[in-house]
Coordinates of C-alpha atoms in Angstrom, one line a residue:
X3 CA 45.6 -28.5 1.9
X4 CA 44.5 -25.7 4.1
X5 CA 42.8 -22.6 2.6
X6 CA 42.1 -19.1 3.8
X7 CA 38.3 -18.7 4.3
X8 CA 36.4 -15.6 5.1
X9 CA 33.9 -15.8 7.9
X10 CA 32.3 -12.4 8.0
X11 CA 32.9 -8.8 6.9
X12 CA 33.6 -5.9 9.1
X13 CA 30.5 -3.6 8.6
X14 CA 30.4 0.2 8.6
X15 CA 27.1 2.1 9.3
X16 CA 26.2 2.9 5.6
X17 CA 22.4 2.7 5.8
X18 CA 20.4 5.8 6.3
X19 CA 18.0 4.2 8.6
X20 CA 20.8 2.9 10.8
X21 CA 22.8 6.0 11.0
X22 CA 21.3 6.9 14.3
X23 CA 22.2 3.4 15.6
X24 CA 25.8 3.4 14.8
X25 CA 26.7 2.0 18.2
X26 CA 25.4 -1.4 17.0
X27 CA 28.5 -1.3 14.7
X28 CA 31.4 0.4 16.6
X29 CA 31.9 2.5 19.7
X30 CA 33.9 5.8 19.5
X31 CA 33.9 9.3 20.9
X32 CA 34.0 10.9 17.5
X33 CA 33.3 8.5 14.6
X34 CA 33.5 10.1 11.1
X35 CA 32.2 7.7 8.5
X36 CA 32.7 8.9 4.9
X37 CA 29.6 7.7 3.2
X38 CA 31.0 8.4 -0.4
X39 CA 34.3 6.7 0.2
X40 CA 33.0 4.2 2.5
X41 CA 35.7 4.5 5.0
X42 CA 36.1 5.7 8.7
X43 CA 38.5 8.6 9.4
X44 CA 39.7 9.0 13.1
X45 CA 41.9 11.8 14.6
X46 CA 44.9 11.2 16.8
X47 CA 44.3 9.9 20.3
X48 CA 41.0 8.3 19.4
X49 CA 39.9 4.8 20.3
X50 CA 37.2 2.8 18.2
X51 CA 35.9 -0.5 19.5
X52 CA 34.6 -3.0 17.0
X53 CA 33.5 -5.5 19.6
X54 CA 29.9 -4.8 18.9
X55 CA 26.7 -6.7 17.8
X56 CA 27.5 -6.5 14.1
X57 CA 31.4 -6.4 14.2
X58 CA 32.3 -8.9 17.0
X59 CA 32.3 -12.5 16.0
X60 CA 30.5 -15.3 17.7
X61 CA 33.8 -17.2 18.2
X62 CA 32.6 -20.0 20.4
X63 CA 29.8 -20.7 18.1
X64 CA 31.9 -20.6 15.0
X65 CA 34.4 -23.1 16.8
X66 CA 31.3 -25.3 17.8
X67 CA 29.5 -25.4 14.7
X68 CA 32.0 -25.2 12.0
X69 CA 35.7 -26.1 11.3
X70 CA 36.9 -22.6 12.0
X71 CA 39.4 -23.5 14.8
X72 CA 41.6 -20.4 14.5
X73 CA 40.7 -16.7 13.9
X74 CA 42.3 -14.1 11.7
X75 CA 41.7 -10.5 11.5
X76 CA 42.3 -8.8 8.2
X77 CA 42.1 -5.0 7.9
X78 CA 42.7 -2.4 5.3
X79 CA 44.1 0.6 7.1
X80 CA 46.3 3.8 6.8
X81 CA 48.0 5.6 9.6
X82 CA 49.8 5.2 12.8
X83 CA 47.8 3.0 15.3
X84 CA 47.7 0.2 17.8
X85 CA 45.4 -2.6 17.3
X86 CA 44.2 -4.6 20.2
X87 CA 42.7 -8.1 19.6
X88 CA 39.9 -8.3 22.3
X89 CA 37.0 -10.5 23.4
X90 CA 34.9 -11.7 26.2
X91 CA 34.9 -15.0 28.1
X92 CA 32.4 -16.1 30.7
X93 CA 33.4 -16.9 34.2
X94 CA 30.6 -18.2 36.5
X95 CA 28.0 -15.4 35.8
X96 CA 30.5 -12.7 34.8
X97 CA 31.6 -11.7 31.4
X98 CA 35.3 -10.9 31.4
X99 CA 36.9 -8.7 28.9
X100 CA 40.2 -9.9 27.7
X101 CA 43.0 -8.3 25.5
X102 CA 44.8 -11.2 23.6
X103 CA 47.3 -9.2 21.6
X104 CA 48.6 -5.7 20.8
X105 CA 50.1 -4.8 17.4
X106 CA 51.5 -1.5 16.3
X107 CA 51.0 -0.5 12.7
X108 CA 52.5 2.2 10.6
X109 CA 51.1 2.5 7.1
X110 CA 51.8 5.6 4.9
X111 CA 49.4 4.3 2.4
X112 CA 46.4 2.0 2.4
X113 CA 47.7 -1.4 3.5
X114 CA 46.2 -4.8 4.4
X115 CA 47.3 -6.3 7.8
X116 CA 46.5 -9.7 9.1
X117 CA 46.5 -10.6 12.8
X118 CA 45.9 -14.0 14.2
X119 CA 44.3 -14.3 17.5
X120 CA 46.2 -16.6 20.2
X121 CA 44.5 -19.7 21.4
X122 CA 41.6 -18.7 23.7
X123 CA 38.3 -19.6 25.3
X124 CA 36.4 -16.5 24.3
X125 CA 32.6 -16.5 23.6
X126 CA 33.0 -13.5 21.4
X127 CA 36.0 -11.9 19.9
X128 CA 36.6 -8.3 18.5
X129 CA 39.1 -5.6 18.2
X130 CA 40.0 -2.0 19.0
X131 CA 42.0 0.6 17.3
X132 CA 44.0 3.2 19.3
X133 CA 45.1 5.9 16.9
X134 CA 48.5 7.5 17.2
X135 CA 47.8 10.1 14.4
X136 CA 45.2 10.6 11.6
X137 CA 43.9 7.1 10.6
X138 CA 41.7 5.7 7.9
X139 CA 39.9 2.3 8.1
X140 CA 38.8 1.0 4.7
X141 CA 37.3 -2.3 5.6
X142 CA 38.2 -5.8 6.8
X143 CA 36.9 -9.3 7.6
X144 CA 37.3 -12.2 10.0
X145 CA 38.8 -15.3 8.5
X146 CA 40.0 -18.7 9.3
X147 CA 41.9 -21.6 7.7
X148 CA 40.2 -24.8 6.7
X149 CA 41.1 -27.8 4.7
X150 CA 39.5 -28.0 1.2
X151 CA 37.8 -31.4 2.0
X152 CA 36.1 -29.7 4.9
X153 CA 34.2 -27.3 2.5
X154 CA 30.9 -28.4 1.1
X155 CA 28.9 -27.2 -1.8
X156 CA 26.0 -24.8 -0.8
X157 CA 23.1 -24.0 -3.1
X158 CA 21.1 -21.4 -1.1
X159 CA 17.5 -20.7 -2.4
X160 CA 15.8 -17.7 -0.8
X161 CA 12.1 -17.8 -0.9
X162 CA 10.1 -14.7 0.0
X163 CA 6.3 -14.1 -0.3
X164 CA 4.6 -10.9 -0.7
X165 CA 1.1 -9.4 -1.2
X166 CA 1.0 -5.9 -2.8
X167 CA 4.0 -4.7 -0.6
X168 CA 6.1 -3.2 -3.5
X169 CA 7.5 -0.6 -1.3
X170 CA 9.3 -3.2 0.8
X171 CA 10.0 -6.2 -1.7
X172 CA 11.3 -4.2 -4.6
X173 CA 14.1 -2.3 -2.6
X174 CA 15.0 -5.7 -1.0
X175 CA 15.3 -7.5 -4.2
X176 CA 17.3 -4.6 -5.8
X177 CA 19.6 -4.4 -2.8
X178 CA 20.4 -8.1 -3.0
X179 CA 21.1 -7.7 -6.8
X180 CA 23.4 -4.8 -6.1
X181 CA 25.4 -6.4 -3.3
X182 CA 25.3 -10.2 -2.8
X183 CA 24.6 -11.2 -6.4
X184 CA 26.9 -8.5 -7.8
X185 CA 29.9 -9.5 -5.5
X186 CA 32.9 -11.7 -6.0
X187 CA 32.1 -14.2 -3.3
X188 CA 31.0 -17.6 -4.4
X189 CA 27.5 -16.9 -2.8
X190 CA 26.9 -14.8 -6.0
X191 CA 26.9 -18.0 -8.0
X192 CA 25.0 -20.1 -5.5
X193 CA 22.1 -17.9 -4.3
X194 CA 18.7 -18.1 -6.0
X195 CA 15.9 -15.9 -5.2
X196 CA 12.2 -16.9 -5.5
X197 CA 9.7 -14.1 -5.1
X198 CA 6.3 -15.6 -4.8
X199 CA 3.9 -12.7 -5.7
X200 CA 0.5 -13.5 -3.9
X201 CA -0.8 -10.2 -5.3
X202 CA 0.1 -10.8 -8.8
X203 CA 1.1 -7.2 -9.1
X204 CA 5.0 -7.3 -9.4
X205 CA 6.5 -6.3 -12.7
X206 CA 8.2 -9.6 -13.2
X207 CA 9.9 -8.7 -16.6
X208 CA 11.8 -5.9 -14.8
X209 CA 12.9 -7.9 -11.7
X210 CA 13.7 -11.5 -13.2
X211 CA 17.3 -12.3 -13.9
X212 CA 19.1 -15.7 -14.0
X213 CA 19.2 -15.8 -10.3
X214 CA 15.9 -14.1 -9.6
X215 CA 12.6 -15.5 -10.3
X216 CA 9.1 -14.3 -9.8
X217 CA 6.2 -16.6 -9.4
X218 CA 2.8 -15.2 -9.6
X219 CA 0.5 -17.0 -7.0
X220 CA -3.0 -17.1 -5.5
X221 CA -3.4 -15.0 -2.3
X222 CA -2.9 -18.1 0.0
X223 CA -1.2 -16.2 2.8
X224 CA 2.3 -16.8 4.2
X225 CA 2.0 -20.6 4.5
X226 CA 0.8 -20.9 0.9
X227 CA 3.3 -18.5 -0.4
X228 CA 6.3 -20.2 1.3
X229 CA 5.0 -23.7 0.1
X230 CA 5.1 -22.3 -3.4
X231 CA 8.5 -21.1 -2.9
X232 CA 9.6 -24.4 -1.5
X233 CA 8.2 -26.4 -4.5
X234 CA 9.8 -23.9 -7.0
X235 CA 13.2 -24.3 -5.2
X236 CA 12.8 -28.1 -5.4
X237 CA 11.9 -28.0 -9.0
X238 CA 14.9 -25.7 -10.1
X239 CA 17.7 -27.0 -12.0
X240 CA 20.1 -26.1 -9.4
X241 CA 18.7 -28.3 -6.5
X242 CA 18.9 -26.5 -3.2
X243 CA 21.0 -27.7 -0.3
X244 CA 19.1 -25.1 1.9
X245 CA 16.1 -23.1 1.6
X246 CA 15.9 -19.7 3.3
X247 CA 12.4 -18.3 4.1
X248 CA 12.2 -14.6 4.6
X249 CA 9.4 -12.1 5.1
X250 CA 8.8 -9.5 2.5
X251 CA 8.0 -6.6 4.9
X252 CA 11.5 -6.5 6.5
X253 CA 14.6 -4.5 6.1
X254 CA 17.5 -6.8 5.3
X255 CA 21.3 -6.7 5.7
X256 CA 23.0 -8.4 2.9
X257 CA 25.7 -9.5 5.3
X258 CA 23.2 -11.7 7.0
X259 CA 23.0 -13.8 3.8
X260 CA 26.8 -13.8 3.5
X261 CA 27.4 -15.0 7.0
X262 CA 24.7 -17.6 6.6
X263 CA 26.2 -18.9 3.5
X264 CA 29.7 -18.9 4.9
X265 CA 28.7 -20.9 8.0
X266 CA 26.9 -23.5 5.8
X267 CA 30.0 -24.0 3.7
X268 CA 32.1 -25.3 6.6
X269 CA 29.5 -26.5 9.0
X270 CA 30.5 -29.8 10.9
X271 CA 28.5 -32.8 10.1
X272 CA 26.9 -33.2 13.5
X273 CA 25.3 -29.7 12.9
X274 CA 24.4 -29.8 9.2
X275 CA 20.8 -30.7 10.2
X276 CA 20.2 -27.6 12.3
X277 CA 18.1 -24.6 11.2
X278 CA 19.7 -21.2 11.1
X279 CA 17.3 -18.9 12.9
X280 CA 17.7 -15.2 12.1
X281 CA 16.9 -12.6 14.7
X282 CA 14.0 -10.2 14.4
X283 CA 14.8 -6.6 15.5
X284 CA 12.2 -3.9 15.8
X285 CA 12.0 -1.6 12.8
X286 CA 10.7 1.3 15.0
X287 CA 13.5 0.9 17.6
X288 CA 16.1 -0.6 15.5
X289 CA 18.7 -1.5 18.3
X290 CA 16.3 -3.7 20.2
X291 CA 16.3 -7.5 19.3
X292 CA 13.0 -9.1 20.0
X293 CA 13.5 -12.8 19.2
X294 CA 16.1 -15.2 17.6
X295 CA 14.4 -18.4 18.7
X296 CA 10.9 -18.5 20.1
X297 CA 8.9 -21.0 22.0
X298 CA 5.3 -21.8 23.2
X299 CA 4.8 -22.1 27.0
X300 CA 2.3 -24.4 28.8
X301 CA -0.3 -21.8 28.7
X302 CA -0.2 -21.5 24.9
X303 CA 1.5 -18.2 24.7
X304 CA 4.1 -17.6 21.8
X305 CA 7.1 -15.6 22.6
X306 CA 10.9 -15.2 22.5
X307 CA 13.2 -17.6 24.4
X308 CA 15.4 -14.7 25.5
X309 CA 14.8 -11.4 27.2
X310 CA 14.8 -8.2 25.2
X311 CA 18.2 -7.4 23.9
X312 CA 19.7 -3.8 23.4
X313 CA 22.2 -4.7 20.8
X314 CA 24.1 -1.3 21.7
X315 CA 25.1 -2.9 25.1
X316 CA 27.9 -5.5 25.0
X317 CA 26.4 -7.2 28.1
X318 CA 23.2 -7.8 26.2
X319 CA 24.9 -9.0 23.1
X320 CA 27.0 -11.5 25.2
X321 CA 23.9 -12.7 27.0
X322 CA 22.2 -13.2 23.7
X323 CA 25.3 -15.1 22.5
X324 CA 25.1 -17.7 25.0
X325 CA 24.5 -21.2 23.7
X326 CA 21.4 -22.3 25.9
X327 CA 19.4 -25.4 26.1
X328 CA 16.3 -24.9 23.9
X329 CA 13.0 -25.7 25.8
X330 CA 10.1 -27.9 24.6
X331 CA 8.1 -26.3 21.8
X332 CA 11.0 -24.1 20.5
X333 CA 10.7 -22.7 16.9
X334 CA 12.3 -20.4 14.5
X335 CA 10.1 -17.6 12.9
X336 CA 10.0 -17.5 9.1
X337 CA 11.1 -13.8 9.0
X338 CA 14.4 -15.3 8.5
X339 CA 14.8 -19.1 8.7
X340 CA 17.3 -21.3 6.8
X341 CA 16.2 -24.8 6.4
X342 CA 18.4 -27.8 5.3
X343 CA 17.0 -29.3 2.2
X344 CA 16.4 -32.8 3.9
X345 CA 13.4 -31.2 5.5
X346 CA 12.1 -29.3 2.4
X347 CA 10.5 -32.3 0.8
X348 CA 7.5 -32.7 -1.3
X349 CA 6.0 -35.0 1.4
X350 CA 6.8 -32.6 4.2
X351 CA 5.3 -29.2 3.3
X352 CA 3.7 -26.7 5.6
X353 CA 0.1 -26.9 6.8
X354 CA -2.5 -24.8 5.0
X355 CA -3.1 -22.3 7.9
X356 CA -2.8 -19.2 5.7
X357 CA -1.0 -17.1 8.2
X358 CA 0.2 -17.6 11.8
X359 CA 1.6 -20.9 13.3
X360 CA 2.8 -22.3 10.1
X361 CA 6.5 -21.7 11.2
X362 CA 5.9 -23.0 14.7
X363 CA 4.4 -26.2 13.5
X364 CA 6.9 -26.8 10.8
X365 CA 9.8 -26.5 13.5
X366 CA 8.2 -28.7 16.0
X367 CA 7.0 -31.5 13.5
X368 CA 10.6 -31.7 12.3
X369 CA 12.2 -31.6 15.8
X370 CA 14.3 -28.7 14.7
X371 CA 17.4 -27.6 16.4
X372 CA 18.8 -24.1 15.9
X373 CA 21.8 -22.0 15.2
X374 CA 21.8 -18.2 15.9
X375 CA 24.6 -15.9 15.2
X376 CA 25.1 -12.1 15.9
X377 CA 24.5 -10.1 12.7
X378 CA 22.1 -12.6 11.1
X379 CA 19.0 -10.7 11.4
X380 CA 16.4 -8.5 9.7
X381 CA 14.2 -5.7 11.0
X382 CA 10.5 -6.2 10.8
X383 CA 8.2 -3.5 9.7
X384 CA 5.3 -2.6 12.0
X385 CA 5.7 -5.3 14.3
X386 CA 5.4 -3.4 17.6
X387 CA 2.7 -0.9 16.6
X388 CA -0.3 -3.2 15.7
X389 CA -2.6 -5.4 17.7
X390 CA -4.9 -7.0 15.1
X391 CA -7.8 -8.9 16.7
X392 CA -8.4 -10.9 13.6
X393 CA -4.9 -12.1 13.7
X394 CA -4.3 -12.5 17.4
X395 CA -7.6 -13.8 18.5
X396 CA -9.0 -15.7 15.5
X397 CA -6.1 -16.7 13.3
X398 CA -3.6 -17.6 16.1
X399 CA -6.0 -19.6 18.2
X400 CA -7.7 -21.4 15.4
X401 CA -4.4 -22.5 13.9
X402 CA -2.9 -23.5 17.1
X403 CA -5.8 -25.9 17.8
X404 CA -5.3 -27.2 14.2
X405 CA -1.6 -27.7 14.4
X406 CA -1.9 -29.2 17.9
X407 CA -4.3 -31.8 16.6
X408 CA -2.9 -32.5 13.1
X409 CA 0.8 -32.8 14.1
X410 CA 0.6 -33.8 17.7
X411 CA 2.8 -31.0 18.8
X412 CA 2.6 -28.6 21.9
X413 CA 0.6 -31.2 23.8
X414 CA 1.7 -29.7 27.1
X415 CA -0.1 -26.4 26.2
X416 CA -3.8 -26.1 27.2
X417 CA -5.2 -24.1 24.5
X418 CA -8.8 -24.3 25.3
X419 CA -8.2 -23.3 28.7
X420 CA -6.3 -20.2 27.3
X421 CA -9.2 -19.4 24.8
X422 CA -11.8 -19.5 27.6
X423 CA -9.8 -17.3 29.7
X424 CA -9.3 -14.7 27.0
X425 CA -13.0 -14.8 26.1
X426 CA -13.9 -14.0 29.7
X427 CA -11.2 -11.1 29.8
X428 CA -12.6 -9.6 26.7
X429 CA -16.2 -9.8 27.9
X430 CA -15.1 -8.1 31.2
X431 CA -13.5 -5.2 29.3
X432 CA -16.4 -4.9 26.8
X433 CA -14.3 -6.0 23.8
X434 CA -17.3 -8.2 22.5
X435 CA -15.8 -8.3 19.0
X436 CA -12.6 -9.8 20.4
X437 CA -14.6 -12.5 22.3
X438 CA -16.6 -13.2 19.2
X439 CA -13.4 -13.7 17.2
X440 CA -12.2 -16.3 19.7
X441 CA -15.6 -18.1 19.5
X442 CA -15.2 -18.0 15.8
X443 CA -11.8 -19.7 16.0
X444 CA -13.1 -22.5 18.0
X445 CA -16.1 -23.0 15.8
X446 CA -14.1 -22.9 12.6
X447 CA -11.8 -25.4 14.1
X448 CA -14.7 -27.6 15.0
X449 CA -15.7 -27.7 11.3
X450 CA -12.9 -30.3 10.8
X451 CA -10.2 -31.0 8.5
X452 CA -12.2 -30.3 5.4
X453 CA -12.6 -26.7 6.4
X454 CA -8.7 -26.2 6.0
X455 CA -8.7 -27.9 2.7
X456 CA -10.6 -25.1 1.0
X457 CA -8.6 -22.1 -0.3
X458 CA -10.6 -19.5 1.8
X459 CA -7.9 -17.8 3.8
X460 CA -8.3 -14.4 2.1
X461 CA -12.0 -14.3 2.3
X462 CA -11.8 -15.3 6.0
X463 CA -9.3 -12.8 6.9
X464 CA -11.3 -10.0 5.2
X465 CA -14.6 -11.2 7.0
X466 CA -12.8 -11.4 10.5
X467 CA -11.0 -8.1 9.9
X468 CA -14.5 -6.4 10.0
X469 CA -14.6 -7.2 13.7
X470 CA -11.2 -5.4 14.5
X471 CA -11.7 -2.3 16.5
X472 CA -12.2 0.8 14.4
X473 CA -9.9 3.3 16.0
X474 CA -9.7 7.0 15.5
X475 CA -7.0 9.7 16.4
X476 CA -7.0 10.3 20.1
X477 CA -7.6 13.9 19.5
X478 CA -11.2 13.0 19.0
X479 CA -11.6 11.8 22.6
X480 CA -11.8 14.2 25.6
X481 CA -10.8 11.4 27.9
X482 CA -7.5 10.7 26.1
X483 CA -4.6 10.6 28.5
X484 CA -1.9 13.2 28.2
X485 CA 0.9 10.5 28.7
X486 CA -0.5 7.9 26.3
X487 CA 1.8 5.1 27.7
X488 CA 0.2 5.5 31.1
X489 CA -2.3 2.9 30.0
X490 CA 0.5 0.3 30.7
X491 CA 1.1 1.6 34.3
X492 CA 0.8 -1.2 36.9
X493 CA -2.8 -1.8 37.9
X494 CA -4.0 -0.7 41.4
X495 CA -4.9 -3.5 43.7
X496 CA -8.7 -4.0 44.1
X497 CA -10.4 -4.3 47.5
X498 CA -11.6 -8.0 48.2
X499 CA -15.3 -7.0 47.9
X500 CA -14.4 -5.3 44.5
X501 CA -12.8 -8.4 43.2
X502 CA -15.7 -10.7 44.4
X503 CA -18.3 -8.4 42.7
X504 CA -16.2 -8.0 39.6
X505 CA -16.1 -11.8 39.2
X506 CA -19.7 -12.9 40.1
X507 CA -21.3 -10.0 38.1
X508 CA -19.0 -10.3 35.1
X509 CA -17.9 -6.7 35.8
X510 CA -21.4 -5.3 36.2
X511 CA -23.1 -7.3 33.3
X512 CA -25.2 -8.9 36.1
X513 CA -25.8 -5.7 38.0
X514 CA -28.1 -2.6 37.8
X515 CA -26.8 -0.2 35.1
X516 CA -27.7 2.8 37.3
X517 CA -25.1 1.7 39.9
X518 CA -22.3 1.6 37.4
X519 CA -19.6 4.5 37.2
X520 CA -20.3 6.9 34.6
X521 CA -16.7 8.2 34.2
X522 CA -14.8 6.9 31.1
X523 CA -11.4 5.7 31.7
X524 CA -8.4 5.0 29.2
X525 CA -7.1 1.5 29.0
X526 CA -4.7 -0.4 26.9
X527 CA -6.3 -1.8 23.7
X528 CA -4.2 -4.9 23.4
X529 CA -3.2 -7.9 25.8
X530 CA -2.7 -5.7 28.8
X531 CA -5.1 -6.6 31.4
X532 CA -6.0 -4.0 34.1
X533 CA -9.2 -5.1 36.0
X534 CA -9.1 -2.2 38.6
X535 CA -9.5 0.3 35.7
X536 CA -12.4 -1.6 34.2
X537 CA -14.4 -2.1 37.5
X538 CA -18.0 -1.3 37.2
X539 CA -17.5 1.2 34.3
X540 CA -20.1 1.8 31.7
X541 CA -17.6 2.9 29.1
X542 CA -13.8 2.5 28.5
X543 CA -11.5 4.2 26.0
X544 CA -9.3 1.6 24.5
X545 CA -6.0 3.4 23.6
X546 CA -3.2 2.4 21.1
X547 CA -0.4 4.6 22.5
X548 CA 2.1 3.7 19.6
X549 CA -0.2 5.1 17.0
X550 CA -2.0 7.5 19.3
X551 CA -5.4 6.0 18.3
X552 CA -8.4 5.0 20.4
X553 CA -11.9 3.6 20.4
X554 CA -14.8 3.7 22.9
X555 CA -16.0 0.4 24.3
X556 CA -19.5 0.5 25.7
X557 CA -21.2 -1.9 28.0
X558 CA -23.8 -3.9 26.0
X559 CA -25.7 -6.3 27.9
X560 CA -27.6 -7.7 25.1
X561 CA -24.4 -8.6 23.2
X562 CA -22.8 -10.0 26.3
X563 CA -25.6 -12.5 26.9
X564 CA -25.6 -13.5 23.3
X565 CA -21.8 -14.3 23.4
X566 CA -22.2 -15.8 27.0
X567 CA -24.9 -18.3 25.7
X568 CA -22.9 -19.1 22.6
X569 CA -19.8 -19.8 24.5
X570 CA -21.5 -22.4 26.7
X571 CA -23.2 -24.2 23.9
X572 CA -20.1 -24.2 21.7
X573 CA -17.8 -25.7 24.5
X574 CA -20.4 -28.2 25.4
X575 CA -20.4 -29.4 21.9
X576 CA -16.6 -29.4 21.7
X577 CA -16.4 -31.6 24.7
X578 CA -18.5 -34.2 23.0
X579 CA -16.6 -34.3 19.7
X580 CA -13.0 -33.2 20.4
X581 CA -11.3 -36.6 20.7
X582 CA -13.0 -37.6 17.3
X583 CA -12.0 -34.3 15.7
X584 CA -8.4 -34.6 16.9
X585 CA -8.2 -38.0 15.3
X586 CA -9.5 -36.9 12.1
X587 CA -7.0 -34.0 11.8
X588 CA -4.1 -36.4 12.7
X589 CA -5.2 -38.9 10.0
X590 CA -5.2 -36.2 7.3
X591 CA -2.0 -34.4 8.2
X592 CA 0.1 -36.3 5.6
X593 CA -2.5 -35.2 3.0
X594 CA -2.4 -31.6 4.1
X595 CA 1.4 -31.6 3.7
X596 CA 1.7 -33.4 0.4
X597 CA 2.6 -32.1 -3.0
X598 CA -0.5 -33.3 -4.6
X599 CA -2.6 -31.4 -2.1
X600 CA -0.7 -28.1 -2.4
X601 CA -0.6 -28.2 -6.2
X602 CA -4.4 -28.5 -6.3
X603 CA -4.7 -25.9 -3.5
X604 CA -2.4 -23.4 -5.3
X605 CA -3.9 -24.4 -8.7
X606 CA -0.6 -25.0 -10.3
X607 CA 0.2 -27.7 -12.8
X608 CA 2.5 -30.5 -11.9

């Protein structure tokens, strides 16, 4: 017997932060959204297009991954209007807009209408409303019809880990309580939220309900926090069918959970083993989607699989929606990652890397495949403004070496060559602390598997963070550029003799200081490499244009030669022991990922 089944809700822009980005929801000349009544009011002769990032539906994906073979639009409206059922299909390299059906509606009072889409080959479907008088749109949804035996039970356990970020985690929990858990959909009865409190500062008695649990935890980073959440989910009386891992310092959209749950309920058996990978959008520029699936390339660089997406542009949305082949070393970030319970086992837990790389290794170890959908996303706080040397140089590279050795993943990536290049680059631009952090990463990895078995992540991160550049407001520096983002301008070409001298003298470290240039020049503080700017300078001004902060970098030959010597000794020793070292890590991987190890590490009783 077939049953009407909701796929996703039509969303209005009812979030204060998103008000400036309303084109992610709908396109119109003069949209009037009544925040109090939660409806859209349109005048005569207006057109409003809902074929957008949040209000189109990934039709090809729903048809592929689930039993949603037909599509029905349900709307609650009032007024005289014509509704167009629209969408886009791909022909060769072009996206072609299609109008599948037109329907005139005349409703003196609020009325629900239901329109079925004709058979089609659309990638993405949507709709438009052309008003013939004053019209009101109260809400709506996309639905399908499925057989009852095609629907499965879903018990979704959301695990989020936090460390003294009450400003983020408390509003997120309250929002989910007020929306998803208070709703009439079946997800309200089948969603369980585990808040792992690494800082032990949350008022648990004020937060906890039947469906929300707080677990005080040691500060064991994201890896340890998510592991604790997995263990708690597995031990819960309502056994999970899926575990959803989500960062704490994010802005969430309750609809993302609803769409995730609704997909899982009717997923086809051949796709029930896929991870659902939510997109990460920039909190600072909320229309830009940074990543929905990432990968590591052969040089050991982590990054998004797709080009940057402006979710206000339908061409970008369509490009993002294409089902594309996932390359080797693809992974889902744990800012929003829904994992089938078959993978969340007590003999298959994350590696104890504290932060960075745990999500990459877990995806690769489990040979994960991914589902992405428009509107399943979060906005990440502070992601674009910060470059943290302790994280990017020490934590990332140390952990990548460890996961590569322990799990045998990313074997096509030459991490050591990457590290040596980065050490050289940082020495050339006088970022001696950055070079030292990279050397620390290799040295700590070379201490072997026992180093990672100790719960010392918090201590190490504090220690390494002391080596981050201490930046001050740019107003303190006379050399600060007026146009701060000019530090990312294309670098000028060097003359052949300049390139030669730059390389053989390590940018003046093997050169008389009196022959170096005295003028201080501004340079980018992060990954951006501009050797022409650095050439034969005594001092650079490292600039963070996002935060308008800066720090001087002075040539220090004594520090250079200390690090230069340390690098050679360290890599000479690495070359002698790396085969044995990798074997030891590989032999202890099962121990690292076991329940017995983690319970001891987390200091929790069985």
